[in-house]
Short mmCIF file of C-alpha atoms in Angstrom, two decimals:
data_model
loop_
_atom_site.label_atom_id
_atom_site.label_comp_id
_atom_site.label_asym_id
_atom_site.label_seq_id
_atom_site.Cartn_x
_atom_site.Cartn_y
_atom_site.Cartn_z
CA MET A 20 32.14 92.37 268.31
CA SER A 21 28.55 93.29 269.11
CA ASP A 22 26.45 91.04 271.31
CA GLU A 23 24.24 89.68 268.52
CA HIS A 24 27.24 88.44 266.54
CA PHE A 25 28.46 86.59 269.64
CA GLN A 26 25.07 85.36 270.89
CA PHE A 27 23.78 84.25 267.50
CA SER A 28 26.99 83.13 265.81
CA SER A 29 25.53 79.80 264.62
CA PHE A 30 22.54 81.58 263.13
CA ARG A 31 24.82 84.12 261.43
CA GLU A 32 26.98 81.31 260.05
CA ASN A 33 23.92 79.65 258.52
CA VAL A 34 22.64 82.91 257.05
CA LEU A 35 26.01 83.61 255.42
CA GLU A 36 26.28 80.06 254.07
CA HIS A 37 22.87 80.40 252.41
CA MET A 38 23.70 83.87 251.11
CA ILE A 39 27.02 82.92 249.51
CA THR A 40 25.50 79.79 247.99
CA ALA A 41 22.55 81.72 246.56
CA GLU A 42 24.68 84.56 245.20
CA CYS A 43 27.14 82.16 243.56
CA LEU A 44 24.27 80.25 241.95
CA GLN A 45 22.75 83.54 240.80
CA GLU A 46 26.04 84.56 239.19
CA LEU A 47 26.36 81.16 237.51
CA TRP A 48 22.83 81.67 236.14
CA ARG A 49 23.90 85.05 234.74
CA GLN A 50 26.82 83.30 233.06
CA GLU A 51 24.40 80.74 231.61
CA VAL A 52 25.84 77.89 233.65
CA PHE A 53 22.87 75.70 234.51
CA ASN A 54 24.60 72.43 235.45
CA CYS A 55 25.31 73.29 239.10
CA GLU A 56 25.16 71.17 242.21
CA VAL A 57 25.47 72.14 245.87
CA LEU A 58 26.03 69.77 248.79
CA LYS A 59 26.23 70.67 252.46
CA ALA A 60 28.46 68.91 254.96
CA ASP A 61 26.54 67.80 258.05
CA VAL A 62 29.79 67.12 259.90
CA ASP A 63 32.64 69.61 259.92
CA GLY A 64 35.45 67.08 260.20
CA ALA A 65 36.82 67.02 256.67
CA GLY A 66 37.63 70.70 256.40
CA PHE A 67 34.81 71.90 254.17
CA ASP A 68 31.38 73.41 254.69
CA ILE A 69 29.88 73.08 251.22
CA VAL A 70 30.65 71.32 247.96
CA MET A 71 29.77 73.03 244.70
CA GLU A 72 30.17 71.77 241.16
CA ALA A 73 29.85 73.87 238.00
CA ASN A 74 31.67 74.01 234.65
CA HIS A 75 32.88 70.45 235.39
CA VAL A 76 34.84 71.76 238.39
CA LEU A 77 34.20 70.24 241.83
CA ARG A 78 35.03 72.51 244.77
CA HIS A 79 35.17 71.60 248.45
CA ILE A 80 34.81 75.00 250.12
CA GLN A 81 35.69 75.97 253.66
CA LEU A 82 33.77 79.13 254.56
CA LYS A 83 35.09 81.76 256.94
CA ALA A 84 33.55 85.09 257.92
CA SER A 85 34.54 88.28 259.66
CA LEU A 86 33.03 91.70 260.17
CA LEU A 87 34.08 94.67 258.05
CA ASP A 88 35.07 96.64 261.15
CA GLY A 89 36.56 93.57 262.84
CA ARG A 90 40.17 92.82 263.70
CA THR A 91 40.44 89.31 262.24
CA ARG A 92 43.83 88.98 260.54
CA GLN A 93 44.10 85.20 260.22
CA GLN A 94 42.03 82.06 259.86
CA LYS A 95 42.41 78.45 260.97
CA ILE A 96 42.36 76.12 257.96
CA ASN A 97 41.80 72.36 258.14
CA LEU A 98 44.61 70.28 256.57
CA HIS A 99 42.04 67.72 255.35
CA LEU A 100 40.92 70.29 252.79
CA ALA A 101 44.15 69.61 250.90
CA SER A 102 43.08 66.00 250.31
CA LYS A 103 40.08 67.13 248.27
CA PRO A 104 40.44 67.48 244.48
CA SER A 105 40.05 71.25 244.41
CA GLY A 106 39.72 72.48 247.98
CA CYS A 107 39.61 76.20 248.71
CA VAL A 108 38.78 78.76 251.37
CA VAL A 109 36.31 81.61 250.89
CA TRP A 110 36.59 84.27 253.60
CA MET A 111 33.55 86.55 253.56
CA VAL A 112 33.87 90.07 254.97
CA VAL A 113 30.43 91.38 255.87
CA HIS A 114 28.79 94.57 257.11
CA PRO A 115 27.95 94.18 260.82
CA LYS A 116 24.36 95.47 260.63
CA THR A 117 23.16 93.96 257.34
CA LEU A 118 25.48 90.99 256.75
CA ASP A 119 25.86 92.25 253.17
CA PHE A 120 29.10 91.13 251.57
CA ASP A 121 31.71 93.87 251.32
CA HIS A 122 34.48 91.77 249.79
CA PHE A 123 36.07 88.35 250.05
CA TYR A 124 39.46 86.76 250.55
CA TRP A 125 40.34 83.73 248.45
CA PHE A 126 42.78 80.91 249.10
CA GLY A 127 42.87 78.12 246.57
CA GLY A 128 44.21 76.94 243.26
CA ALA A 129 42.88 77.51 239.76
CA PRO A 130 39.73 75.58 238.83
CA GLY A 131 40.57 71.87 238.98
CA GLU A 132 43.81 72.46 240.90
CA PRO A 133 44.42 71.40 244.52
CA LEU A 134 44.70 73.66 247.53
CA PRO A 135 48.15 75.28 247.71
CA ASP A 136 50.40 73.68 250.32
CA ILE A 137 49.74 74.95 253.84
CA SER A 138 51.81 72.40 255.77
CA ASP A 139 54.43 75.08 256.50
CA ALA A 140 51.90 77.32 258.27
CA PRO A 141 51.88 77.48 262.08
CA VAL A 142 49.88 74.79 263.88
CA ALA A 143 46.75 76.14 265.58
CA LYS A 144 46.12 75.74 269.29
CA HIS A 145 42.91 75.32 271.23
CA SER A 146 41.44 78.67 272.21
CA LYS A 147 40.77 77.50 275.77
CA ALA A 148 43.45 76.21 278.10
CA ASN A 149 43.12 73.10 280.26
CA ALA A 150 43.16 73.21 284.08
CA GLU A 151 46.94 73.71 284.06
CA GLY A 152 46.69 76.63 281.63
CA PHE A 153 48.07 74.62 278.70
CA LYS A 154 46.64 75.20 275.24
CA ALA A 155 47.05 71.97 273.28
CA GLU A 156 47.95 72.00 269.61
CA ARG A 157 45.32 71.16 267.00
CA PRO A 158 47.52 69.22 264.55
CA ASN A 159 45.00 69.22 261.69
CA LEU A 160 44.58 73.00 261.71
CA ARG A 161 46.97 75.59 260.32
CA ILE A 162 46.91 79.35 260.85
CA LEU A 163 46.93 81.34 257.62
CA SER A 164 47.48 85.07 257.76
CA ARG A 165 45.37 87.33 255.59
CA ALA A 166 48.51 88.07 253.54
CA ARG A 167 48.29 84.55 252.07
CA PHE A 168 44.78 85.22 250.77
CA GLU A 169 43.89 87.13 247.63
CA ARG A 170 41.35 89.93 247.98
CA VAL A 171 38.30 89.45 245.74
CA GLU A 172 35.91 92.36 245.27
CA SER A 173 32.72 90.74 243.97
CA VAL A 174 30.71 87.53 243.79
CA LYS A 175 31.28 87.53 240.02
CA GLU A 176 35.06 87.54 240.52
CA LEU A 177 34.72 84.87 243.23
CA VAL A 178 32.67 82.58 240.95
CA ASN A 179 35.32 82.94 238.25
CA LYS A 180 37.99 81.96 240.81
CA LEU A 181 35.91 78.95 241.83
CA PHE A 182 34.84 77.64 238.45
CA GLY A 183 36.41 79.71 235.70
CA GLN A 184 34.21 81.65 233.34
CA ASN A 185 31.76 79.82 231.08
CA PRO A 186 33.62 79.82 227.73
CA THR A 187 30.37 80.40 225.82
CA TYR A 188 29.30 83.36 228.00
CA MET A 189 29.67 86.84 226.55
CA ASP A 190 29.85 89.40 229.37
CA ALA A 191 27.99 92.56 228.39
CA SER A 192 29.27 94.65 231.31
#
């Protein structure tokens, strides 16, 4: 990973959160869905970063990101996300220089459905060991391999996964 992605990881996280929110809202506009709401979590304890509602579907969304040329093969997912009505994970894969979205990985149920069960996934451990070299378990986090995610090629496809397609919208493409 290049230095700027390490040094400015919080800034990058905020940029990507704003980008995905804006692009999803733009796609909803294209689909003539105008009753949208977006909420941001100030505390990251409940497993989600943003909440979006459209088409009468409420989504608690945990955002993850990795670089297109990166080696990330798994993500740590918060178990609390399963307690939300329609929790999901959106994993954004971005170009290292521009932060443009290349594609996404999706983990979640159909619109209105809960997060698929992840209780069988391995328990995550702290990345840093204590003084004795022991890495404690993080009981509320599970490790999901990329194989459990579905690849999504576009924001349009992602929005349809999140909220379904507006039944009155006629796609001209």
